[in-house]
Coordinates of C-alpha atoms in Angstrom, one line a residue:
M1 CA 30.1 2.4 9.7
S2 CA 29.8 -0.9 7.9
Q3 CA 26.5 -1.6 6.1
F4 CA 24.2 -4.1 7.7
P5 CA 24.2 -7.3 5.6
S6 CA 21.2 -8.2 3.5
D7 CA 18.9 -11.1 4.5
I8 CA 20.3 -13.4 1.8
E9 CA 23.9 -12.5 2.7
I10 CA 23.2 -13.4 6.3
A11 CA 21.6 -16.7 5.2
Q12 CA 24.4 -17.6 2.8
T13 CA 27.1 -17.1 5.5
A14 CA 25.2 -19.0 8.2
T15 CA 26.1 -22.5 9.4
T16 CA 23.3 -24.8 8.4
Q17 CA 23.0 -28.0 10.4
H18 CA 22.0 -31.3 8.9
I19 CA 18.3 -31.7 9.3
R20 CA 18.7 -35.0 11.3
L21 CA 20.4 -32.9 14.1
I22 CA 17.4 -30.6 14.2
A23 CA 15.1 -33.6 14.4
E24 CA 17.1 -35.0 17.3
K25 CA 16.3 -31.9 19.3
I26 CA 12.6 -32.7 19.3
N27 CA 13.1 -36.5 19.6
I28 CA 12.2 -37.4 16.0
P29 CA 14.1 -40.6 15.0
E30 CA 16.1 -40.4 11.8
D31 CA 14.0 -43.2 10.3
D32 CA 10.9 -41.0 10.5
L33 CA 12.5 -38.3 8.2
E34 CA 11.8 -38.1 4.5
Y35 CA 14.9 -36.2 3.3
Y36 CA 14.7 -33.4 0.7
G37 CA 18.4 -32.9 0.6
K38 CA 20.5 -32.3 3.7
F39 CA 18.6 -29.4 5.2
K40 CA 14.9 -30.2 4.6
A41 CA 12.7 -33.1 5.5
K42 CA 9.0 -34.2 5.4
L43 CA 7.5 -35.5 8.7
P44 CA 5.0 -38.4 9.0
L45 CA 1.5 -37.6 10.1
F46 CA 1.7 -40.0 13.1
L47 CA 3.9 -37.5 14.9
Q48 CA 0.9 -35.4 15.7
S49 CA -1.2 -36.1 18.8
E50 CA -4.9 -35.5 18.9
N51 CA -4.5 -33.7 22.3
P52 CA -1.0 -32.2 22.3
K53 CA 0.4 -30.8 25.6
G54 CA 2.4 -27.8 24.2
K55 CA 1.4 -24.2 24.7
L56 CA 0.3 -22.2 21.6
I57 CA 1.5 -18.7 21.0
L58 CA -0.2 -16.7 18.2
V59 CA 1.6 -13.9 16.5
S60 CA -0.3 -11.2 14.6
A61 CA 0.1 -7.5 14.1
L62 CA -1.4 -4.0 13.6
S63 CA -2.7 -3.1 10.2
P64 CA 0.4 -3.6 7.9
T65 CA 2.1 -0.9 5.8
K66 CA 4.1 -1.2 2.6
Y67 CA 7.2 -0.8 4.7
G68 CA 6.9 -4.1 6.4
E69 CA 6.3 -4.8 10.1
G70 CA 8.3 -8.0 10.4
K71 CA 5.7 -10.4 11.8
T72 CA 7.4 -13.5 10.5
T73 CA 10.8 -12.2 11.6
M74 CA 9.4 -11.6 15.1
S75 CA 7.8 -15.1 15.1
I76 CA 11.2 -16.6 14.4
G77 CA 12.9 -14.3 16.8
L78 CA 10.5 -15.2 19.5
T79 CA 11.1 -18.9 18.9
D80 CA 14.8 -18.4 19.2
G81 CA 14.2 -16.2 22.2
L82 CA 12.3 -18.9 24.0
N83 CA 15.0 -21.4 23.3
Y84 CA 17.6 -18.8 24.4
I85 CA 15.9 -18.7 27.9
G86 CA 15.9 -22.5 28.1
K87 CA 12.5 -23.4 26.7
K88 CA 11.8 -26.1 24.2
A89 CA 10.1 -24.1 21.4
I90 CA 9.2 -24.8 17.8
A91 CA 8.1 -22.4 15.1
A92 CA 5.0 -23.5 13.1
L93 CA 4.7 -21.2 10.1
R94 CA 3.5 -20.9 6.5
E95 CA 5.4 -21.5 3.3
P96 CA 6.0 -18.4 1.1
S97 CA 4.2 -17.9 -2.2
L98 CA 6.2 -17.1 -5.4
G99 CA 3.8 -14.3 -6.1
P100 CA 5.1 -11.9 -3.4
V101 CA 8.7 -13.3 -3.8
F102 CA 8.8 -12.0 -7.4
G103 CA 6.3 -9.2 -6.8
M104 CA 6.5 -6.5 -4.2
K105 CA 6.4 -8.0 -0.7
G106 CA 9.4 -10.4 -1.0
G107 CA 9.8 -13.7 0.6
A108 CA 8.6 -15.0 4.0
A109 CA 11.6 -16.7 5.7
G110 CA 12.1 -13.9 8.2
G111 CA 14.8 -11.3 8.1
G112 CA 18.2 -10.2 9.6
Y113 CA 19.3 -12.6 12.3
A114 CA 15.8 -14.0 12.7
Q115 CA 15.5 -16.2 9.6
M116 CA 14.8 -19.8 8.6
L117 CA 17.2 -21.9 6.6
P118 CA 17.7 -22.9 3.8
M119 CA 16.4 -19.4 2.9
E120 CA 16.6 -19.7 -0.8
D121 CA 14.9 -23.1 -1.0
I122 CA 12.1 -21.9 1.4
N123 CA 11.4 -18.9 -0.7
L124 CA 11.4 -20.8 -4.0
H125 CA 10.1 -24.3 -4.9
F126 CA 10.9 -25.7 -1.4
T127 CA 9.5 -29.3 -1.2
G128 CA 6.9 -28.8 -4.0
D129 CA 3.8 -28.4 -1.8
F130 CA 2.5 -25.4 -3.8
S131 CA 3.1 -27.2 -7.0
A132 CA 1.1 -30.2 -5.8
I133 CA -1.8 -27.9 -4.7
E134 CA -1.7 -26.1 -8.0
K135 CA -1.8 -29.4 -9.9
A136 CA -4.6 -30.9 -7.8
N137 CA -6.7 -27.7 -8.3
N138 CA -6.1 -27.6 -12.0
L139 CA -6.8 -31.3 -12.4
L140 CA -10.3 -30.6 -11.1
S141 CA -10.6 -27.8 -13.6
A142 CA -9.5 -30.1 -16.5
V143 CA -12.0 -32.7 -15.4
I144 CA -14.8 -30.1 -15.3
D145 CA -14.1 -29.0 -18.8
N146 CA -13.7 -32.5 -20.0
N147 CA -17.1 -33.4 -18.6
L148 CA -18.6 -30.4 -20.5
Q149 CA -17.0 -31.8 -23.7
N150 CA -17.9 -35.5 -23.3
L151 CA -21.6 -35.7 -23.9
K152 CA -21.7 -39.5 -23.2
Y153 CA -20.6 -39.1 -19.6
S154 CA -21.8 -35.5 -19.1
L155 CA -23.3 -34.4 -15.7
N156 CA -25.2 -31.7 -17.7
L157 CA -23.3 -28.9 -15.9
D158 CA -24.4 -25.4 -16.7
P159 CA -21.2 -23.7 -17.9
K160 CA -22.4 -20.4 -16.6
S161 CA -22.8 -21.7 -13.1
I162 CA -19.2 -23.1 -12.7
A163 CA -17.6 -21.6 -9.6
W164 CA -14.3 -23.4 -9.8
K165 CA -11.2 -21.4 -11.0
R166 CA -7.8 -22.5 -12.1
V167 CA -4.8 -21.3 -10.1
M168 CA -1.1 -20.5 -10.5
D169 CA 1.5 -19.3 -7.9
M170 CA 2.4 -16.1 -9.6
N171 CA 1.0 -12.5 -9.6
D172 CA -0.6 -12.2 -13.1
R173 CA -3.5 -9.8 -13.4
S174 CA -4.1 -10.7 -17.0
L175 CA -5.4 -14.1 -15.9
R176 CA -8.1 -12.8 -13.6
Q177 CA -10.8 -13.0 -16.3
I178 CA -10.3 -15.0 -19.5
I179 CA -12.1 -17.0 -22.2
I180 CA -11.3 -20.6 -22.7
G181 CA -12.2 -23.2 -25.3
M182 CA -11.9 -20.9 -28.2
G183 CA -11.2 -22.2 -31.7
A184 CA -12.2 -25.6 -32.9
K185 CA -15.0 -27.6 -31.2
T186 CA -12.4 -30.1 -30.1
N187 CA -10.8 -27.4 -27.9
G188 CA -13.6 -27.6 -25.4
T189 CA -16.7 -25.6 -24.5
M190 CA -16.1 -21.9 -24.8
R191 CA -16.8 -20.2 -21.5
E192 CA -15.6 -17.4 -19.2
E193 CA -13.0 -18.5 -16.7
G194 CA -10.3 -17.0 -14.5
F195 CA -7.3 -17.7 -12.3
N196 CA -6.7 -17.2 -8.6
I197 CA -3.3 -17.2 -7.1
T198 CA -2.4 -20.6 -5.5
P199 CA -2.6 -19.4 -1.9
A200 CA -6.3 -18.5 -2.6
S201 CA -7.1 -22.0 -3.9
E202 CA -9.7 -23.9 -1.9
V203 CA -7.3 -26.9 -2.2
M204 CA -4.8 -24.9 -0.2
A205 CA -7.4 -24.1 2.4
I206 CA -8.5 -27.7 2.6
L207 CA -4.9 -28.9 3.0
C208 CA -4.5 -26.4 5.9
L209 CA -7.7 -27.5 7.6
S210 CA -7.5 -31.3 7.1
K211 CA -6.8 -33.6 10.0
D212 CA -5.5 -36.5 8.0
L213 CA -5.7 -38.2 4.5
E214 CA -9.3 -39.4 5.1
D215 CA -10.5 -35.9 6.1
L216 CA -8.6 -34.4 3.1
K217 CA -10.5 -36.7 0.7
L218 CA -13.8 -35.9 2.4
R219 CA -13.2 -32.2 2.1
L220 CA -12.0 -32.5 -1.6
G221 CA -15.2 -34.3 -2.4
N222 CA -17.3 -31.5 -0.8
I223 CA -15.9 -28.9 -3.2
Y224 CA -18.8 -27.1 -4.8
V225 CA -18.4 -27.0 -8.6
G226 CA -21.6 -25.5 -9.9
K227 CA -25.1 -26.6 -11.0
T228 CA -26.7 -28.7 -13.7
L229 CA -29.0 -27.1 -16.2
D230 CA -31.9 -28.2 -14.1
G231 CA -30.5 -26.7 -10.9
K232 CA -28.9 -29.7 -9.1
A233 CA -25.7 -28.9 -7.2
I234 CA -22.5 -30.7 -8.4
F235 CA -19.5 -31.4 -6.2
A236 CA -16.0 -32.7 -7.0
R237 CA -17.0 -36.1 -5.8
D238 CA -19.6 -36.3 -8.6
L239 CA -16.8 -35.9 -11.1
K240 CA -15.0 -38.9 -9.5
V241 CA -11.7 -37.0 -9.3
V242 CA -11.2 -37.0 -5.5
G243 CA -8.9 -40.0 -5.5
A244 CA -6.6 -38.6 -8.1
M245 CA -6.5 -35.2 -6.4
A246 CA -5.5 -36.9 -3.1
V247 CA -2.7 -38.8 -4.8
L248 CA -1.3 -35.5 -6.0
L249 CA -1.5 -34.2 -2.5
K250 CA -0.2 -37.2 -0.6
D251 CA 3.3 -35.8 0.1
A252 CA 2.1 -32.2 0.4
L253 CA 0.0 -33.3 3.3
K254 CA 3.1 -34.0 5.3
P255 CA 4.7 -31.0 7.2
N256 CA 8.2 -29.8 6.4
L257 CA 11.0 -29.6 9.0
V258 CA 13.6 -26.8 8.6
Q259 CA 15.7 -24.7 11.1
T260 CA 16.2 -21.2 12.3
L261 CA 19.6 -19.4 12.0
E262 CA 20.2 -20.5 15.6
G263 CA 19.5 -24.1 14.9
N264 CA 16.1 -24.3 16.4
P265 CA 13.3 -26.4 14.8
A266 CA 10.7 -24.8 12.5
I267 CA 7.8 -26.7 10.8
L268 CA 6.6 -25.0 7.7
H269 CA 3.4 -26.1 6.0
G270 CA 0.7 -24.5 3.9
G271 CA 0.6 -20.9 2.7
P272 CA -2.8 -19.3 2.4
F273 CA -3.0 -15.5 2.3
A274 CA -4.9 -13.8 5.1
S275 CA -6.4 -11.1 2.8
I276 CA -8.1 -13.6 0.6
A277 CA -8.0 -16.9 2.5
Q278 CA -7.6 -18.1 6.1
G279 CA -4.0 -17.0 6.4
T280 CA -2.6 -19.6 8.8
N281 CA -0.4 -22.7 8.5
T282 CA -1.9 -26.2 8.7
I283 CA -3.7 -27.8 11.6
I284 CA -1.6 -30.9 11.1
A285 CA 1.7 -28.9 11.5
T286 CA 0.5 -26.9 14.5
K287 CA -0.7 -30.0 16.3
M288 CA 2.5 -31.8 15.4
A289 CA 4.6 -29.0 16.8
L290 CA 2.5 -28.9 19.9
S291 CA 3.1 -32.7 20.3
L292 CA 6.9 -32.3 19.9
G293 CA 7.6 -29.1 21.8
D294 CA 6.6 -27.3 25.0
Y295 CA 5.9 -24.0 23.2
V296 CA 4.9 -23.4 19.6
V297 CA 5.0 -20.0 17.9
T298 CA 2.6 -19.7 15.0
E299 CA 1.6 -16.7 12.8
A300 CA -1.6 -15.3 11.3
G301 CA -1.1 -13.2 8.2
F302 CA -1.5 -9.4 7.8
G303 CA -3.2 -7.5 10.7
A304 CA -5.1 -9.1 13.5
D305 CA -8.4 -8.0 11.8
L306 CA -7.7 -10.5 9.1
G307 CA -5.2 -13.3 10.1
A308 CA -6.0 -13.5 13.8
E309 CA -9.7 -13.2 13.3
K310 CA -9.6 -16.1 10.8
F311 CA -7.2 -18.1 13.0
L312 CA -9.7 -17.9 15.8
H313 CA -13.0 -18.2 14.0
I314 CA -11.9 -20.8 11.4
K315 CA -8.8 -22.7 12.5
C316 CA -9.6 -22.8 16.2
E317 CA -13.2 -23.7 15.7
Q318 CA -12.4 -26.5 13.2
S319 CA -9.5 -27.9 15.2
G320 CA -10.3 -27.4 18.9
L321 CA -7.0 -25.4 19.2
K322 CA -6.9 -22.4 21.5
P323 CA -4.0 -19.9 21.8
D324 CA -2.4 -19.6 25.3
A325 CA -0.9 -16.2 24.4
V326 CA -1.1 -13.6 21.6
V327 CA 1.6 -11.3 20.4
L328 CA 0.8 -8.2 18.4
V329 CA 3.8 -6.9 16.4
A330 CA 4.1 -3.1 15.9
T331 CA 6.7 -0.8 14.6
I332 CA 7.3 2.9 15.4
R333 CA 7.2 3.7 11.7
A334 CA 3.9 1.9 11.2
I335 CA 2.4 3.9 14.1
K336 CA 3.6 7.0 12.4
H337 CA 2.1 5.9 9.1
H338 CA -1.3 5.5 10.8
A339 CA -0.8 9.0 12.1
G340 CA -0.7 10.2 8.5
L341 CA 3.0 10.8 8.2
S342 CA 4.9 10.1 5.0
S343 CA 8.0 7.9 5.0
E344 CA 10.3 10.9 4.7
D345 CA 9.2 11.9 8.3
F346 CA 9.7 8.4 9.9
K347 CA 13.3 9.2 10.9
I348 CA 12.3 12.3 12.9
E349 CA 11.3 11.8 16.5
N350 CA 7.7 12.6 16.8
I351 CA 5.9 11.8 20.1
E352 CA 2.7 13.4 19.0
A353 CA 2.5 11.1 16.0
I354 CA 2.9 8.0 18.3
A355 CA -0.1 9.3 20.3
K356 CA -2.1 9.9 17.1
G357 CA -1.2 6.7 15.3
F358 CA -1.7 4.4 18.3
C359 CA -5.4 4.3 17.5
N360 CA -4.8 1.5 15.0
L361 CA -2.9 -0.7 17.4
E362 CA -5.4 0.2 20.1
K363 CA -8.3 -1.3 18.0
H364 CA -6.3 -4.5 17.4
I365 CA -5.7 -4.8 21.1
E366 CA -9.3 -4.3 21.9
N367 CA -10.3 -6.9 19.2
M368 CA -8.1 -9.5 20.9
Q369 CA -9.6 -8.7 24.2
Q370 CA -13.0 -9.2 22.8
F371 CA -11.9 -12.8 22.1
G372 CA -10.9 -13.2 25.8
L373 CA -7.2 -12.8 24.9
N374 CA -4.9 -10.1 26.4
P375 CA -2.0 -9.7 24.0
V376 CA 1.6 -8.8 24.5
V377 CA 2.8 -6.0 22.1
C378 CA 6.1 -6.7 20.4
I379 CA 7.8 -3.5 19.2
N380 CA 10.0 -4.5 16.3
A381 CA 13.0 -2.2 16.7
F382 CA 14.4 -0.1 13.9
P383 CA 17.6 2.1 14.0
D384 CA 15.8 5.4 13.7
D385 CA 13.5 4.7 16.6
T386 CA 14.1 6.8 19.8
Q387 CA 13.7 5.8 23.5
A388 CA 11.2 8.6 24.0
E389 CA 9.0 7.1 21.3
Y390 CA 9.3 3.6 22.9
K391 CA 8.4 5.1 26.2
K392 CA 5.3 6.8 24.8
L393 CA 4.1 3.7 23.0
K394 CA 4.6 1.6 26.2
E395 CA 2.6 4.1 28.2
L396 CA -0.2 4.0 25.7
C397 CA -0.3 0.2 25.7
L398 CA -0.5 0.2 29.5
T399 CA -3.7 2.3 29.3
K400 CA -5.2 -0.7 27.5
G401 CA -4.0 -3.2 30.1
V402 CA -1.2 -4.7 27.9
V403 CA 2.6 -4.6 28.1
A404 CA 4.8 -3.6 25.2
I405 CA 8.3 -5.1 24.9
V406 CA 11.0 -3.9 22.4
S407 CA 12.5 -6.8 20.4
T408 CA 15.9 -6.5 18.6
A409 CA 15.7 -10.0 17.1
F410 CA 16.4 -8.7 13.6
V411 CA 19.8 -7.6 14.7
N412 CA 20.5 -9.8 17.7
G413 CA 18.5 -13.0 17.1
G414 CA 17.2 -14.9 20.0
K415 CA 19.0 -12.8 22.6
G416 CA 17.2 -9.8 21.2
A417 CA 13.9 -11.4 21.9
A418 CA 14.7 -12.9 25.3
S419 CA 12.7 -10.2 27.2
L420 CA 9.7 -10.7 24.9
A421 CA 10.0 -14.5 25.5
E422 CA 10.0 -14.0 29.2
K423 CA 6.9 -11.8 29.1
V424 CA 5.0 -14.3 26.9
I425 CA 5.9 -17.1 29.3
E426 CA 4.6 -15.0 32.2
E427 CA 1.3 -14.4 30.4
I428 CA 0.9 -18.1 29.7
E429 CA 1.6 -19.0 33.3
N430 CA -1.0 -16.5 34.4
G431 CA -3.5 -18.7 32.7
K432 CA -5.8 -15.8 31.9
S433 CA -6.4 -16.6 28.2
N434 CA -10.0 -17.5 27.8
Y435 CA -10.7 -17.7 24.0
K436 CA -14.3 -17.4 22.9
P437 CA -15.7 -16.8 19.4
L438 CA -17.7 -13.7 18.5
Y439 CA -20.2 -15.7 16.5
Q440 CA -21.7 -19.2 16.5
K441 CA -21.9 -21.4 13.4
T442 CA -25.7 -21.5 13.7
D443 CA -25.9 -17.7 13.3
S444 CA -27.0 -16.6 9.8
I445 CA -24.4 -15.8 7.1
E446 CA -25.5 -12.2 7.2
H447 CA -25.2 -12.0 11.0
K448 CA -21.7 -13.5 11.0
I449 CA -20.5 -10.9 8.4
K450 CA -22.0 -8.0 10.3
T451 CA -20.5 -9.2 13.5
I452 CA -17.0 -9.2 12.0
A453 CA -17.6 -5.9 10.2
T454 CA -18.9 -4.0 13.2
Q455 CA -17.1 -5.6 16.1
I456 CA -13.7 -6.2 14.5
Y457 CA -13.5 -3.6 11.8
G458 CA -15.5 -0.9 13.6
A459 CA -17.9 -0.4 10.6
N460 CA -21.3 1.1 11.1
S461 CA -23.0 -1.1 8.6
V462 CA -22.6 -3.7 5.8
A463 CA -24.0 -3.1 2.3
F464 CA -24.7 -6.1 0.1
S465 CA -24.6 -5.8 -3.7
S466 CA -27.6 -7.3 -5.7
K467 CA -25.2 -10.0 -6.9
S468 CA -24.1 -10.9 -3.4
K469 CA -27.8 -11.0 -2.2
T470 CA -28.6 -13.5 -4.9
Q471 CA -25.5 -15.6 -4.0
M472 CA -26.4 -15.5 -0.3
K473 CA -29.8 -17.0 -1.1
M474 CA -28.1 -19.7 -3.0
I475 CA -25.7 -20.4 -0.1
N476 CA -28.6 -20.8 2.2
D477 CA -30.5 -23.0 -0.3
L478 CA -27.4 -25.3 -0.6
G479 CA -27.3 -25.7 3.2
F480 CA -24.0 -23.9 3.6
N481 CA -25.5 -21.4 6.2
E482 CA -23.5 -22.9 9.1
F483 CA -20.1 -22.4 7.5
Q484 CA -17.6 -20.0 8.9
I485 CA -16.8 -16.6 7.3
C486 CA -13.5 -15.9 5.6
M487 CA -13.5 -12.2 4.7
A488 CA -11.5 -11.1 1.7
K489 CA -10.5 -7.4 1.9
T490 CA -7.6 -5.0 1.8
P491 CA -5.1 -5.6 4.7
A492 CA -4.1 -1.9 4.7
S493 CA -7.2 -0.7 6.5
F494 CA -9.9 -1.9 8.9
S495 CA -12.3 -0.8 6.2
D496 CA -12.6 -2.0 2.6
N497 CA -10.9 1.2 1.5
E498 CA -7.1 1.0 1.7
N499 CA -6.8 4.8 2.0
L500 CA -8.6 4.9 5.4
I501 CA -5.7 4.4 7.7
G502 CA -5.6 4.6 11.5
R503 CA -8.9 3.7 13.1
P504 CA -11.6 4.8 10.7
T505 CA -15.1 5.6 12.0
N506 CA -18.5 6.2 10.4
F507 CA -17.9 3.9 7.5
S508 CA -19.7 1.0 5.8
V509 CA -18.2 -2.0 4.1
T510 CA -19.6 -3.5 0.9
V511 CA -19.9 -7.2 0.0
R512 CA -19.3 -7.3 -3.7
E513 CA -19.8 -11.0 -4.2
F514 CA -19.2 -14.4 -2.6
E515 CA -17.0 -17.4 -3.3
I516 CA -18.0 -20.8 -1.8
A517 CA -15.4 -23.0 -0.2
S518 CA -17.6 -25.9 0.9
G519 CA -14.7 -28.3 1.2
A520 CA -12.9 -26.0 3.5
G521 CA -16.1 -25.2 5.4
F522 CA -16.2 -21.5 4.9
I523 CA -17.8 -18.8 2.8
V524 CA -15.7 -16.0 1.3
P525 CA -17.3 -12.5 1.0
L526 CA -15.3 -10.3 -1.3
L527 CA -15.2 -6.8 0.1
G528 CA -14.5 -3.6 -2.0
D529 CA -12.2 -4.2 -4.9
V530 CA -10.0 -6.9 -3.4
M531 CA -8.7 -9.4 -5.9
R532 CA -7.9 -13.1 -5.5
M533 CA -5.2 -12.8 -8.2
P534 CA -2.8 -10.0 -7.4
G535 CA -0.8 -8.1 -10.0
L536 CA 2.9 -7.2 -10.2
P537 CA 4.1 -3.7 -9.3
A538 CA 5.7 -1.5 -11.9
I539 CA 9.1 -2.6 -10.8
P540 CA 8.8 -6.2 -9.5
N541 CA 11.3 -7.9 -7.2
S542 CA 12.1 -10.3 -10.1
E543 CA 14.2 -7.5 -11.6
R544 CA 16.6 -7.8 -8.7
I545 CA 16.9 -11.6 -8.5
D546 CA 19.7 -13.4 -10.3
I547 CA 22.1 -16.4 -10.1
D548 CA 25.8 -16.5 -11.0
N549 CA 27.7 -19.3 -12.8
E550 CA 28.5 -21.0 -9.5
G551 CA 24.8 -21.2 -8.6
K552 CA 24.9 -18.4 -6.0
I553 CA 21.5 -16.6 -5.8
F554 CA 21.3 -12.8 -5.4
G555 CA 18.4 -10.4 -4.7
L556 CA 16.1 -12.6 -2.6
S557 CA 14.7 -11.0 0.5

C-alpha cells in the first residue's frame, strides 16, 4: 500500500492557476488586482458592499487536541464541496503565523486534498501583512520610549504605567519579560517591557475589525498607552504617530486573493489567535467575500468556546454580520481523547469511549444553540475510524437535535465534502438561524466575564486576583466598561486548566490580570497561566524544514 503524500508534496504537484483566472470566477476585473507574483493578489477595498447578499457559514470545532482536528482543512473542503455541488462559494480565512509554522502546530493552509495554494507562500511571508502589523506596533513602542527620553516634548508618561508591548511573529518565551534601556543614558529610559506574538497585537485586532482606512486610523488613535505621572490617560493619538502607523498598514488593510487546490477562490486576511485574541479573519475580507459570492465559509480559531464565542460577541456585534449556518468540526480521535484515552488506544474501535467523550462536543452544541444557532457537525474522517463509531456519534448528535455528516475532504477534496455542503445548504434554506448575543455591551465588565464563564465554559464561579480587581476599577474609570470581552485562556479545556478535558463541572476560573485593547474595542481578561507569547516545544517544526539548491522547500505542514 503506497503511503499517502504529505501536505507539501500534494501542494507542490498541484496545478496552480494564474490568479487572474481565479478572479474571473468571482467577476473581479484584472485591473482591480494588485499582483504579488502569479498566484497571489491584493484586492481593493471598494469590492466590499456595506450590505452584502451572500450567506455566511461559520466553522468552529470541539475543544482541540494536540492531534489536530482539521478545522481549516474542513473549511476549505466545505468551500470546494459547495462549488462541487454547483454553488458559488468563497473561503474567507486567516493568514498563518510563523510562530506555529516553526513551532508545534504547523501551518494553516489546510491539509491533504483540501488546501490553499500557493501553500509555501501562505505559510511563510505571504504578502507581508504580518510584517506590516509588527512594524506598526513596534513603531508605536519606539515613539513611546522616545517620548520618555525627550524631555522637551515629553508627555510626562509614567514608565510603570505603560501597557503597550512590542511584538514579533515567532514563539520566543525569553522575550515575555525583559528590561530595556540598559547601559548609557542615551540608550533610553530603563524599564520593564515584554513581547507578545504578532497575532496577539492590538494592531492585528484593529486591522481585523476596521471597516476602512478612516476607521483604522480612528481605532489606532484610540490605543491606550498608559498614564502620565499625574494620572491622565495617554493614547496613541497623543503621540502623533497614527498617520505613520496607518501608512505602514495601507497595503496590509487590503485582503489577499488565493485559490484552493480545486481552483476555487479564497480570501485570506488577518491572523489573530483565538486563545489570546479574537481569532477570526477581517471584517473587510468577510464582507468582500459576501459581496462577491453566494456562500462564504469562514473559520473561528480553536474550539467554539473561544473562536466562535468571540466571532459572535466581538466580530458580529461590531460589524452587523450574522452567520446563516454553523459547522462544528469533530474527529473520532478527539472524542476518544476527551473520554480520557491515550493516543495508543485511538486506533481501537471503542463505542463506549465515543459515548463518554461526546460530552465535550455536546457542550459546544449547546453553546451554539444558546446563541440561537443550530450547528451541523462535521466528522473529519481518519483511516482508523470505524462505521460503528460514526453511527454512535451520529446517534448522540441527533439527541441534541443536530445532524452529523462524515467528510472525507482530506482525501477526496470537494467531492468528499459534498454531503456536508448539501446539509449546510439545507440548514441555510430552513432559515432557522436566529443569532442573539448572550450579553449586552451595557452590562458591567464583571457581568460579561461571568456570563461567558458560566454559560459557555460551564464554570460555577469566577475568581478575580487583587491585581485584576485594581485593573477592573481603572477600566471603569477610563470609560471602557461598554467594551466587549476577549477571553484569553487555554484552548484545551472549557476551564482555565488544560488538564480538565471532556466537560468539566464544579470548577472556577481565575482572572489573573487584564490587558486593554481600546482601539479594538475589547478588554482581554487573562485566565489561568495563559501566555500571549508562546514558547517553542522541545523539538520544534523548524528542525524539519529545509530548502534544496533548486529552491524546493521540504517539511512544511
